[in-house]
Amino acid sequence: MAEKKNDQKMTFEKALARLEAIVAEMESGQLSLEKMMEVFEEGSGLVKFCSGQLNEVERKIEQLIKKGDGTETAPFEAAAAK
Amino acid sequence: MNSGRTLNPEPSRPPDGRRIYRVSELTRLIRVALENEFGSVWVEGELSNVHVHSSGHVYFSLKDESTQIQAALFRGDRRHVQVELRDGLKIRAFGDITAYEIRSQYQIIVHRVEEAGKGSLQEAFEQLKKKLAAEGLFEAARKKPLPMLPRRIGIVTSPTGAAIQDMLNILGRRFPNLYILVAPVKVQGEGAAAEIAAAIDTLNARGGLDVLIVGRGGGSLEDLWSFNEEVVARAIARSALPVISAVGHETDFTISDFVADLRAPTPSAAAELVVRPKAEFEQWLAQWAGRLARGLRQRALELKNRLLKVERSDVFREPRSLVKQYRQRIGALHAGLAREVRHRLQRRQQRLDDLGLRFRKQALVWRDAKKQDLRRLAASLKALSPDAVLERGFSITRSADGRVLRDAARVAAGERISTKLHRGTLESEVVKGGAHGGKEK
């Protein structure tokens, strides 16, 4: 459960920071081969996560439209607006 | 001639009850009356027909919706006026009301000018800034960090200006797959500030966004004024989403800029500040992935090399040979030891041999010496032997029972005796017993 929470909280920033730490650790040459494999696994996962974050969202430009008391969205057409 | 308090001065000459002024007289009286009544005043209006005379004096009109008043700024006062006078500019002028008698035109001779609005707006701006600063709304500690990778961006601005187009173009170029939600608002004029504030709240309430950009393109101070209003400042301050303020040009600073988490000098700049180019992210990631893989490879290589080194060491390469080596070494030691022992034994033997030889030699010497001694001794012994005595003519006489007779008295007549000579023995009978007459030898 704690892990799930961590996953939810994982952000691009955190992933990059962890990745940086991992690479620094690896490059320090202090790790055992076993530990090395372990952090490499983790680092690969982080790269994948970050890459996923870059591509997760689809291109879309919308605008807010008042609808009764609330709002809804519609495609944004700036040229037509003027 | 001198000043009167009333517009109905005493007529100079009263013909048939009527008072007739000369024009100049009347004009002068009017001027004096005007000057006395109004003196120095502040008046606010919009400049028009601004004309700079070759003399250096500036003539213009000040007007509002329906009326206008002539004004002049003389060269000597012009030096003290900082505002650049141009048609359409709203100013406040301080000057003396007077009349130009030649044309019977009343006017204001201006001594000081300040931009209208600017004074009061500037004042309002400073007051609000001071107030919000005192509340701590501008403090760096309050500023929220911008997300490194905002993928959903809310923009509060006019949907029709160049600003939104510029931002969309730049964002699309930098990061093609973004979700952008525009909250269209009035950005100037009546109610604009309230709309902007409401839009900030709405976008926060909707959720799903990473960051907001609030702004508009360039304009006059009045045009940008909505972003100096408290309601907007408060909306930005309470926004849970980080806010980038992007109002006007580089030189325009608004209250929004101070409250926002980041000030962008222009809307276009905001689009560039809000997110790095996607290509840059991708390059980054590729680099990290590369370093990750290189790190592992390098480490693996290091370990492999160490392993190889160990493998190449004697123990692992051929254990048997090592044993053999030890054996050989032990063998060599043994051989050495044996050689040593043998050597020592040999040396000892040598010494023994030497000793033996010397001993034998000595023994021979001794023996020869002894032989001589013996020969000498034998010769002496021979000289002492009975045979040698017998040879010289002596004899040995023994009784019948074999005793050597040395005393004649011991032998009685008739007794048989034997006498040994040098050669052979004689047996005889004693004729007469012996008496001690002679000396026995």
XYZ file of C-alpha atoms in Angstrom:
523
model
C 0.000 0.000 0.000
C 2.858 2.287 0.822
C 4.334 1.361 -2.503
C 1.179 2.209 -4.314
C 1.153 5.542 -2.635
C 4.711 6.118 -3.765
C 3.774 5.253 -7.298
C 0.953 7.726 -7.247
C 3.289 10.358 -5.959
C 6.003 9.610 -8.462
C 6.588 12.667 -10.573
C 8.829 13.429 -13.471
C 11.032 15.491 -11.165
C 11.359 12.733 -8.604
C 12.047 10.153 -11.257
C 14.797 12.284 -12.765
C 16.321 13.023 -9.377
C 16.354 9.319 -8.496
C 17.791 8.494 -11.887
C 20.555 10.977 -11.329
C 21.330 9.475 -7.945
C 21.389 5.988 -9.401
C 23.736 6.905 -12.204
C 26.027 8.700 -9.771
C 26.035 5.611 -7.587
C 26.800 3.377 -10.527
C 29.560 5.604 -11.757
C 31.138 5.706 -8.332
C 32.151 2.083 -8.855
C 31.284 1.180 -5.309
C 28.423 -1.160 -6.001
C 28.500 -4.884 -5.967
C 27.465 -6.521 -9.197
C 24.291 -7.682 -7.586
C 23.390 -4.221 -6.354
C 24.430 -2.921 -9.733
C 21.913 -5.057 -11.500
C 19.301 -3.995 -9.024
C 19.764 -0.252 -9.507
C 20.086 -0.694 -13.239
C 16.690 -2.335 -13.233
C 15.304 0.527 -11.227
C 16.949 3.134 -13.453
C 15.593 1.504 -16.577
C 12.155 1.608 -15.027
C 12.548 5.311 -14.302
C 13.641 6.087 -17.852
C 10.592 4.244 -19.075
C 8.384 6.126 -16.650
C 9.753 9.498 -17.757
C 9.465 8.615 -21.401
C 5.881 7.601 -20.765
C 5.205 10.909 -19.087
C 6.494 12.764 -22.138
C 4.114 10.994 -24.438
C 1.150 10.316 -22.213
C -0.869 13.412 -23.043
C -2.420 13.968 -26.449
C -2.306 17.309 -28.200
C -5.531 19.172 -27.583
C -6.474 22.825 -27.309
C -9.766 23.601 -25.646
C -11.534 26.550 -24.137
C -13.861 26.979 -21.231
C -17.456 27.801 -22.047
C -19.994 28.973 -19.516
C -22.921 26.655 -19.309
C -25.576 27.580 -16.845
C -23.934 27.744 -13.475
C -20.940 25.727 -14.479
C -18.540 25.456 -17.361
C -17.720 22.977 -20.038
C -15.032 22.739 -22.642
C -15.075 23.042 -26.391
C -12.387 23.070 -29.032
C -10.598 26.380 -29.093
C -10.906 28.326 -32.294
C -9.099 31.578 -31.861
C -9.293 32.697 -35.456
C -13.066 32.442 -35.468
C -13.321 34.258 -32.167
C -12.073 37.508 -33.602
C -8.155 100.505 -13.496
C -7.342 98.859 -10.292
C -8.948 95.670 -9.353
C -12.563 95.589 -8.348
C -14.372 92.785 -6.689
C -17.383 93.167 -8.838
C -18.221 92.578 -12.455
C -20.219 95.682 -12.431
C -17.666 98.387 -12.009
C -18.418 102.032 -11.970
C -18.993 103.396 -15.487
C -16.394 105.877 -16.578
C -18.839 108.230 -18.212
C -22.529 108.010 -17.931
C -24.293 109.509 -21.031
C -28.029 109.492 -20.746
C -27.815 106.973 -17.971
C -26.094 104.289 -19.990
C -22.581 103.005 -19.308
C -20.614 102.269 -22.434
C -17.274 100.453 -22.163
C -14.515 100.496 -24.610
C -13.634 96.966 -25.765
C -10.194 97.002 -24.318
C -11.539 98.394 -21.117
C -14.122 95.699 -20.840
C -11.700 93.016 -21.794
C -9.250 94.156 -19.235
C -11.924 94.226 -16.589
C -12.979 90.717 -17.512
C -9.398 89.507 -17.377
C -8.848 91.041 -14.011
C -12.097 89.635 -12.745
C -11.157 86.153 -14.023
C -7.755 86.318 -12.487
C -9.152 87.453 -9.213
C -11.928 84.892 -9.149
C -9.901 81.798 -10.104
C -6.285 82.553 -9.608
C -4.218 79.357 -9.815
C -6.016 76.034 -10.392
C -5.531 72.375 -11.257
C -7.487 71.191 -14.238
C -7.658 67.737 -15.809
C -8.331 67.057 -19.444
C -7.167 65.486 -22.648
C -4.610 67.180 -24.802
C -5.457 68.190 -28.309
C -4.071 70.522 -30.958
C -0.693 70.437 -29.298
C 1.471 72.930 -31.132
C 5.013 73.864 -30.358
C 5.749 77.358 -31.514
C 9.129 78.348 -32.890
C 9.514 80.559 -29.849
C 9.563 77.403 -27.692
C 6.175 78.019 -26.168
C 3.664 75.205 -26.403
C 0.017 75.869 -27.160
C -2.686 73.287 -26.755
C -6.261 72.660 -25.779
C -7.451 70.734 -22.797
C -10.767 69.097 -23.382
C -13.243 66.678 -22.011
C -16.288 65.141 -23.701
C -18.006 68.416 -24.490
C -15.790 71.425 -23.883
C -12.340 72.729 -24.159
C -10.087 75.388 -22.790
C -7.084 77.011 -24.397
C -3.749 76.588 -22.680
C -0.213 77.742 -23.086
C 2.992 76.443 -21.632
C 5.717 79.010 -21.908
C 9.261 78.095 -22.659
C 10.496 78.969 -19.186
C 8.032 76.546 -17.543
C 8.468 73.850 -20.157
C 11.777 72.846 -18.620
C 10.004 71.702 -15.489
C 7.491 69.530 -17.293
C 8.519 65.861 -17.608
C 5.459 64.677 -19.486
C 5.757 64.600 -23.236
C 2.755 66.501 -24.451
C 0.890 64.832 -27.287
C -2.656 64.777 -28.562
C -4.929 62.405 -26.710
C -2.881 62.332 -23.546
C -4.835 62.938 -20.413
C -3.080 65.378 -18.159
C -3.521 67.408 -15.082
C -2.296 70.924 -15.502
C -1.566 73.502 -12.835
C -1.740 77.089 -13.973
C -3.244 80.560 -13.828
C -6.556 81.409 -15.405
C -6.306 84.547 -17.411
C -7.511 86.132 -20.600
C -5.773 86.896 -23.810
C -7.171 90.347 -24.242
C -6.402 90.777 -27.922
C -8.749 87.916 -28.737
C -10.838 88.082 -25.641
C -10.000 84.527 -25.068
C -9.672 83.140 -21.618
C -7.036 80.546 -21.107
C -4.815 78.824 -18.606
C -1.154 79.578 -18.466
C 0.290 76.222 -17.436
C 3.222 75.918 -15.080
C 3.140 72.265 -14.171
C 1.878 69.109 -15.901
C 1.404 65.549 -14.774
C -0.161 62.646 -16.572
C -3.709 62.174 -15.481
C -4.577 58.715 -14.231
C -0.932 58.025 -13.781
C -0.885 59.896 -10.577
C -3.867 58.203 -9.097
C -3.198 54.824 -10.692
C 0.402 54.926 -9.625
C -0.763 55.790 -6.175
C -3.270 52.945 -6.130
C -0.618 50.622 -7.454
C 1.846 51.567 -4.739
C -0.789 51.306 -2.064
C -1.933 47.840 -3.113
C 1.630 46.698 -3.552
C 2.486 47.876 -0.077
C -0.584 46.240 1.389
C -0.035 42.873 -0.265
C 3.654 42.929 0.495
C 2.800 43.510 4.142
C 0.619 40.400 3.982
C 3.594 38.484 2.682
C 2.015 37.657 -0.665
C 5.169 38.452 -2.603
C 7.511 36.419 -0.474
C 9.772 33.967 -2.210
C 8.844 31.290 0.304
C 5.257 31.397 -0.919
C 6.203 30.760 -4.497
C 5.301 27.334 -5.724
C 7.852 25.511 -7.825
C 6.832 25.102 -11.413
C 6.498 21.529 -12.555
C 9.403 20.410 -14.666
C 7.088 18.720 -17.091
C 3.696 20.461 -17.264
C 1.592 18.580 -19.718
C -1.720 20.275 -19.055
C -1.613 24.046 -19.159
C -4.395 26.498 -18.375
C -4.241 29.947 -19.959
C -6.296 32.873 -18.712
C -6.307 35.555 -21.394
C -8.258 37.142 -24.169
C -9.198 34.609 -26.828
C -8.820 37.208 -29.540
C -5.508 38.882 -28.947
C -2.191 38.183 -30.576
C -0.977 36.997 -27.192
C -2.911 33.713 -27.188
C -1.894 32.990 -30.776
C 1.758 33.599 -29.986
C 1.584 31.351 -26.949
C -0.168 28.533 -28.775
C 2.321 28.709 -31.616
C 5.312 28.621 -29.330
C 3.911 25.860 -27.135
C 2.998 23.752 -30.157
C 6.480 24.156 -31.503
C 8.215 23.292 -28.249
C 6.026 20.471 -27.104
C 3.576 19.171 -29.668
C 1.473 16.993 -27.398
C 0.224 19.302 -24.694
C -3.277 19.719 -23.410
C -4.103 23.412 -23.323
C -7.248 24.823 -21.790
C -7.945 28.471 -22.536
C -10.164 30.416 -20.159
C -11.316 33.295 -22.350
C -11.662 36.562 -20.462
C -11.871 40.281 -20.979
C -8.417 41.621 -20.209
C -9.248 45.304 -20.018
C -12.109 47.595 -19.179
C -15.055 47.250 -16.913
C -15.330 43.868 -15.183
C -12.121 42.484 -16.672
C -10.434 41.995 -13.326
C -13.390 40.089 -11.918
C -13.444 37.822 -14.996
C -9.752 37.115 -14.743
C -10.032 36.290 -11.055
C -13.023 34.036 -11.624
C -11.246 32.198 -14.438
C -8.255 31.487 -12.188
C -10.591 30.041 -9.579
C -12.499 28.010 -12.144
C -9.385 26.450 -13.637
C -8.187 25.525 -10.159
C -11.531 23.995 -9.325
C -11.643 21.914 -12.498
C -8.467 20.098 -11.640
C -6.325 18.110 -14.038
C -4.083 21.035 -14.926
C -0.417 21.368 -14.025
C 0.163 25.111 -14.314
C -1.569 28.378 -15.264
C -0.502 31.276 -17.417
C -2.354 34.533 -16.727
C -1.765 37.517 -18.935
C -2.266 39.646 -21.994
C -0.274 41.487 -24.618
C 1.083 44.988 -24.422
C -0.997 48.129 -23.937
C -1.202 51.344 -22.045
C -0.998 51.464 -18.311
C -4.790 51.676 -18.235
C -5.071 48.692 -20.566
C -3.002 46.586 -18.248
C -4.747 47.870 -15.185
C -6.853 44.786 -14.483
C -3.682 42.967 -13.572
C -3.031 45.585 -10.925
C -6.309 44.998 -9.180
C -6.581 43.347 -5.844
C -9.182 40.801 -6.902
C -6.781 39.383 -9.498
C -3.858 39.470 -7.112
C -5.876 37.546 -4.517
C -7.012 34.957 -7.035
C -3.414 34.339 -8.068
C -2.330 34.158 -4.436
C -4.902 31.510 -3.547
C -4.336 29.453 -6.680
C -3.252 25.941 -5.796
C -1.766 25.638 -9.259
C 1.481 27.477 -9.926
C 0.804 30.698 -11.836
C 2.976 32.399 -14.423
C 2.113 36.043 -14.879
C 2.619 37.358 -18.411
C 1.390 40.911 -18.781
C 2.385 43.417 -21.428
C 5.974 44.051 -22.353
C 9.291 43.613 -20.598
C 9.042 47.020 -18.973
C 5.562 46.581 -17.580
C 5.378 45.419 -14.014
C 2.015 44.598 -12.492
C 0.825 43.447 -9.106
C 0.072 40.104 -10.743
C 3.756 39.768 -11.555
C 4.660 40.165 -7.911
C 2.099 37.688 -6.623
C 2.632 35.079 -9.317
C 5.021 32.195 -8.819
C 6.928 33.331 -11.882
C 6.890 36.541 -13.879
C 7.307 36.230 -17.596
C 8.188 39.484 -19.347
C 5.731 38.775 -22.151
C 3.133 36.130 -23.044
C 5.534 34.638 -25.590
C 8.199 34.415 -22.933
C 5.705 32.660 -20.662
C 5.177 29.998 -23.306
C 8.906 29.463 -23.410
C 9.352 29.469 -19.663
C 6.532 27.099 -18.873
C 7.944 24.012 -20.553
C 11.221 22.938 -22.080
C 11.224 21.681 -25.635
C 10.195 18.066 -25.757
C 13.295 17.279 -27.778
C 15.378 18.479 -24.879
C 13.591 16.102 -22.515
C 14.082 13.259 -24.934
C 17.746 14.068 -25.264
C 18.048 14.128 -21.498
C 16.412 10.795 -21.097
C 18.562 9.292 -23.806
C 21.608 10.586 -21.982
C 20.484 9.174 -18.671
C 19.644 5.859 -20.219
C 23.039 5.891 -21.895
C 24.871 6.631 -18.686
C 22.862 3.986 -16.933
C 23.813 1.367 -19.476
C 27.393 2.589 -19.636
C 27.581 2.502 -15.882
C 26.510 -1.080 -15.796
C 28.749 -2.062 -18.683
C 31.734 -0.378 -17.176
C 31.142 -1.952 -13.811
C 30.622 -5.335 -15.386
C 33.817 -4.882 -17.360
C 35.682 -3.923 -14.229
C 34.422 -6.950 -12.418
C 35.241 -9.124 -15.392
C 38.764 -7.793 -15.482
C 39.197 -8.437 -11.820
C 37.873 -11.919 -12.308
C 40.256 -12.493 -15.181
C 43.122 -11.266 -13.096
C 42.222 -13.671 -10.364
C 41.767 -16.451 -12.864
C 45.130 -15.763 -14.364
C 46.757 -15.952 -10.998
C 48.731 -19.204 -10.331
C 46.356 -20.708 -7.908
C 43.398 -20.695 -10.257
C 45.149 -21.362 -13.491
C 46.638 -24.790 -12.495
C 46.452 -25.895 -8.924
C 48.325 -29.077 -9.633
C 51.251 -27.248 -11.026
C 51.369 -25.247 -7.893
C 51.595 -28.405 -5.865
C 54.210 -29.576 -8.244
C 56.024 -26.367 -7.769
C 55.920 -26.831 -4.071
C 57.140 -30.314 -4.399
C 59.924 -29.178 -6.554
C 60.837 -26.573 -4.090
C 60.704 -29.064 -1.292
C 62.694 -31.494 -3.413
C 65.246 -28.846 -4.063
C 65.382 -28.101 -0.397
C 65.808 -31.757 0.344
C 68.535 -32.113 -2.173
C 70.237 -29.096 -0.790
C 69.925 -30.421 2.667
C 71.252 -33.829 1.679
C 74.063 -32.204 -0.180
C 74.883 -30.192 2.802
C 74.768 -33.168 5.074
C 76.851 -35.181 2.697
C 79.250 -32.395 2.359
C 79.595 -32.079 6.051
C 79.991 -35.795 6.445
C 82.601 -35.803 3.754
C 84.471 -33.065 5.451
C 84.307 -34.945 8.700
C 85.437 -38.128 7.007
C 88.267 -36.267 5.488
C 89.260 -35.057 8.855
C 88.958 -38.577 10.248
C 90.954 -39.924 7.373
C 93.583 -37.345 7.889
C 93.601 -38.154 11.512
C 93.845 -41.926 10.814
C 96.700 -41.434 8.448
C 98.551 -39.360 10.866
C 97.800 -41.909 13.557
C 98.997 -44.765 11.442
C 102.143 -42.926 10.602
C 102.703 -42.222 14.227
C 101.934 -45.800 15.116
C 104.537 -47.009 12.670
C 107.041 -44.658 14.133
C 106.137 -45.896 17.534
C 106.285 -49.491 16.450
C 109.725 -49.116 14.946
C 110.879 -47.448 18.093
C 109.432 -50.275 20.186
C 110.981 -52.906 17.970
C 114.361 -51.437 18.538
C 113.670 -51.218 22.215
C 112.624 -54.834 22.199
C 115.671 -55.932 20.334
C 117.792 -54.081 22.788
C 115.863 -55.591 25.617
C 116.094 -59.090 24.183
C 119.801 -58.694 23.875
C 120.034 -57.702 27.496
C 117.735 -60.494 28.457
C 119.832 -62.981 26.540
C 122.846 -61.849 28.332
C 121.070 -62.532 31.552
C 119.644 -65.970 30.638
C 120.983 -69.159 32.274
C 121.886 -70.500 28.904
C 124.280 -67.654 28.398
C 125.760 -68.358 31.854
C 125.984 -72.060 31.158
C 127.643 -71.203 27.892
C 130.287 -69.423 29.797
C 130.916 -72.662 31.813
C 128.634 -72.411 34.738
C 126.181 -75.245 35.574
C 122.994 -75.620 37.495
C 122.583 -78.469 39.920
C 119.213 -79.634 41.083
C 118.173 -82.126 43.743
C 116.329 -85.268 42.925
C 113.123 -83.458 43.474
C 114.171 -80.741 41.015
C 115.181 -77.993 43.400
C 118.114 -75.795 42.349
C 120.856 -76.491 44.831
C 122.544 -73.495 46.212
C 123.811 -74.981 49.628
C 125.983 -78.099 49.696
C 124.963 -78.788 53.263
C 121.517 -79.525 52.082
C 122.737 -82.588 50.225
C 123.571 -85.819 51.963
C 125.834 -88.530 50.667
C 124.228 -90.990 48.453
C 121.725 -88.556 47.126
C 121.202 -88.409 43.443
C 121.643 -85.066 41.802
C 121.457 -83.681 38.255
C 123.712 -81.048 36.795
C 122.741 -79.039 33.822
C 125.628 -77.935 31.655
C 125.717 -75.722 28.593
C 124.997 -78.716 26.608
C 123.317 -81.762 28.256
C 122.826 -82.877 31.811
C 124.817 -85.078 34.114
C 123.324 -87.510 36.645
C 125.520 -88.176 39.639
C 125.619 -89.632 43.218
C 126.893 -87.575 45.990
C 129.933 -89.188 47.545
C 130.395 -86.990 50.514
C 127.804 -84.640 51.930
C 128.581 -81.121 51.810
C 129.781 -78.901 54.724
C 129.783 -75.233 54.910
C 133.295 -74.867 53.869
C 133.173 -72.802 50.943
C 131.288 -70.063 49.627
C 128.371 -70.990 47.439
C 127.734 -69.043 44.370
